[in-house]
PDB file of C-alpha atoms in Angstrom:
ATOM      1  CA  UNK F  25       2.174  11.941  16.143  1.00 61.00           C
ATOM      2  CA  UNK F  26      -1.404  10.892  15.561  1.00 64.00           C
ATOM      3  CA  UNK F  27      -1.060  10.772  11.750  1.00 64.00           C
ATOM      4  CA  UNK F  28       1.823   8.309  11.995  1.00 64.00           C
ATOM      5  CA  UNK F  29      -0.170   6.129  14.392  1.00 64.00           C
ATOM      6  CA  UNK F  30      -3.100   6.067  11.921  1.00 63.00           C
ATOM      7  CA  UNK F  31      -0.725   5.087   9.105  1.00 61.00           C
ATOM      8  CA  UNK F  32       0.768   2.242  11.114  1.00 63.00           C
ATOM      9  CA  UNK F  33      -2.678   1.039  12.131  1.00 66.00           C
ATOM     10  CA  UNK F  34      -3.882   1.135   8.513  1.00 64.00           C
ATOM     11  CA  UNK F  35      -0.832  -0.826   7.377  1.00 60.00           C
ATOM     12  CA  UNK F  36      -1.417  -3.557   9.970  1.00 59.00           C
ATOM     13  CA  UNK F  37      -0.105  -6.908   8.846  1.00 50.00           C
ATOM     14  CA  UNK F  38      -1.678 -10.311   9.126  1.00 49.00           C
ATOM     15  CA  UNK F  39       0.735 -12.743  10.767  1.00 47.00           C
ATOM     16  CA  UNK F  40       2.085 -15.378   8.405  1.00 50.00           C
ATOM     17  CA  UNK F  41       1.698 -19.030   9.403  1.00 52.00           C
ATOM     18  CA  UNK F  42       4.972 -20.733  10.266  1.00 52.00           C
ATOM     19  CA  UNK F  43       4.565 -23.208   7.399  1.00 56.00           C
ATOM     20  CA  UNK F  44       3.837 -20.539   4.783  1.00 65.00           C
ATOM     21  CA  UNK F  45       7.052 -19.777   2.940  1.00 65.00           C
ATOM     22  CA  UNK F  46       6.761 -16.678   0.757  1.00 68.00           C
ATOM     23  CA  UNK F  47       7.011 -17.164  -2.991  1.00 83.00           C
ATOM     24  CA  UNK F  48       9.584 -15.258  -5.028  1.00 80.00           C
ATOM     25  CA  UNK F  49       6.800 -13.066  -6.423  1.00 78.00           C
ATOM     26  CA  UNK F  50       5.561 -12.273  -2.908  1.00 78.00           C
ATOM     27  CA  UNK F  51       9.069 -11.323  -1.825  1.00 82.00           C
ATOM     28  CA  UNK F  52       9.482  -9.099  -4.900  1.00 86.00           C
ATOM     29  CA  UNK F  53       6.139  -7.423  -4.212  1.00 84.00           C
ATOM     30  CA  UNK F  54       7.014  -6.858  -0.566  1.00 89.00           C
ATOM     31  CA  UNK F  55      10.328  -5.276  -1.565  1.00 91.00           C
ATOM     32  CA  UNK F  56       8.576  -3.040  -4.093  1.00 90.00           C
ATOM     33  CA  UNK F  57       6.008  -1.947  -1.505  1.00 92.00           C
ATOM     34  CA  UNK F  58       8.713  -1.234   1.058  1.00 93.00           C
ATOM     35  CA  UNK F  59      10.561   0.917  -1.482  1.00 94.00           C
ATOM     36  CA  UNK F  60       7.543   3.212  -1.940  1.00 96.00           C
ATOM     37  CA  UNK F  61       7.326   6.527  -0.098  1.00 95.00           C
ATOM     38  CA  UNK F  62       5.252   6.110   3.078  1.00 95.00           C
ATOM     39  CA  UNK F  63       2.242   8.057   1.735  1.00 95.00           C
ATOM     40  CA  UNK F  64       2.085   6.007  -1.468  1.00 96.00           C
ATOM     41  CA  UNK F  65       2.434   2.730   0.417  1.00 95.00           C
ATOM     42  CA  UNK F  66      -0.166   3.657   3.017  1.00 96.00           C
ATOM     43  CA  UNK F  67      -2.797   4.620   0.442  1.00 97.00           C
ATOM     44  CA  UNK F  68      -2.079   1.592  -1.760  1.00 96.00           C
ATOM     45  CA  UNK F  69      -2.382  -0.860   1.132  1.00 95.00           C
ATOM     46  CA  UNK F  70      -5.477   0.812   2.554  1.00 96.00           C
ATOM     47  CA  UNK F  71      -7.234   0.879  -0.837  1.00 97.00           C
ATOM     48  CA  UNK F  72      -6.076  -2.222  -2.706  1.00 95.00           C
ATOM     49  CA  UNK F  73      -5.386  -4.596   0.178  1.00 92.00           C
ATOM     50  CA  UNK F  74      -7.719  -3.553   2.971  1.00 95.00           C
ATOM     51  CA  UNK F  75     -10.589  -2.255   0.804  1.00 96.00           C
ATOM     52  CA  UNK F  76     -10.954   1.296   2.107  1.00 97.00           C
ATOM     53  CA  UNK F  77     -12.694   3.870  -0.098  1.00 97.00           C
ATOM     54  CA  UNK F  78     -10.868   7.092  -0.993  1.00 97.00           C
ATOM     55  CA  UNK F  79     -13.179   9.063   1.299  1.00 97.00           C
ATOM     56  CA  UNK F  80     -12.279   6.798   4.229  1.00 97.00           C
ATOM     57  CA  UNK F  81      -8.565   7.027   3.451  1.00 97.00           C
ATOM     58  CA  UNK F  82      -8.748  10.806   3.228  1.00 97.00           C
ATOM     59  CA  UNK F  83     -10.510  11.049   6.590  1.00 97.00           C
ATOM     60  CA  UNK F  84      -8.163   8.590   8.320  1.00 96.00           C
ATOM     61  CA  UNK F  85      -4.980  10.216   7.047  1.00 96.00           C
ATOM     62  CA  UNK F  86      -6.095  13.844   7.036  1.00 97.00           C
ATOM     63  CA  UNK F  87      -5.597  14.266   3.274  1.00 97.00           C
ATOM     64  CA  UNK F  88      -7.939  15.198   0.445  1.00 98.00           C
ATOM     65  CA  UNK F  89      -9.723  12.608  -1.673  1.00 98.00           C
ATOM     66  CA  UNK F  90      -7.780  13.906  -4.682  1.00 98.00           C
ATOM     67  CA  UNK F  91      -4.490  13.328  -2.876  1.00 98.00           C
ATOM     68  CA  UNK F  92      -5.574   9.785  -2.029  1.00 98.00           C
ATOM     69  CA  UNK F  93      -6.401   9.068  -5.683  1.00 98.00           C
ATOM     70  CA  UNK F  94      -3.171  10.633  -6.909  1.00 98.00           C
ATOM     71  CA  UNK F  95      -1.013   8.737  -4.446  1.00 97.00           C
ATOM     72  CA  UNK F  96      -2.726   5.457  -5.341  1.00 97.00           C
ATOM     73  CA  UNK F  97      -2.133   6.017  -9.041  1.00 97.00           C
ATOM     74  CA  UNK F  98       1.517   6.921  -8.489  1.00 96.00           C
ATOM     75  CA  UNK F  99       2.029   3.983  -6.123  1.00 96.00           C
ATOM     76  CA  UNK F 100       0.602   1.504  -8.632  1.00 94.00           C
ATOM     77  CA  UNK F 101       2.773   2.922 -11.411  1.00 94.00           C
ATOM     78  CA  UNK F 102       5.886   2.746  -9.217  1.00 94.00           C
ATOM     79  CA  UNK F 103       5.202  -0.874  -8.251  1.00 92.00           C
ATOM     80  CA  UNK F 104       4.616  -1.796 -11.911  1.00 90.00           C
ATOM     81  CA  UNK F 105       7.891  -0.114 -12.860  1.00 91.00           C
ATOM     82  CA  UNK F 106       9.805  -1.912 -10.113  1.00 89.00           C
ATOM     83  CA  UNK F 107       8.358  -5.347 -10.877  1.00 87.00           C
ATOM     84  CA  UNK F 108       8.525  -5.079 -14.646  1.00 84.00           C
ATOM     85  CA  UNK F 109       6.410  -6.820 -17.250  1.00 68.00           C
ATOM     86  CA  UNK F 110       6.865 -10.317 -15.793  1.00 63.00           C
ATOM     87  CA  UNK F 111       4.134  -9.774 -13.213  1.00 60.00           C
ATOM     88  CA  UNK F 112       1.253  -8.717 -15.445  1.00 58.00           C
ATOM     89  CA  UNK F 113      -1.117  -5.897 -14.666  1.00 53.00           C
ATOM     90  CA  UNK F 114      -1.269  -4.379 -11.206  1.00 52.00           C
TER      91      UNK F 114
END
């Protein structure tokens, strides 16, 4: 479906250089992100990583701006809960 294609496109990943070994924190963060529901993860990556505005996210994913904001808030809280206090503020 078109919505799934837009999500995959929005979650596009930058290739890692062969010499770049991930740190333990990066691995933990990746695991936490992968554990999120797809909608939460998509909005979090689009907003916090790729710099999209809520209006742009809403248009791209066919959701309301309020849903985008809610999913971002819930995604951040879930990641914080999964990573614990050792990682500071997210």
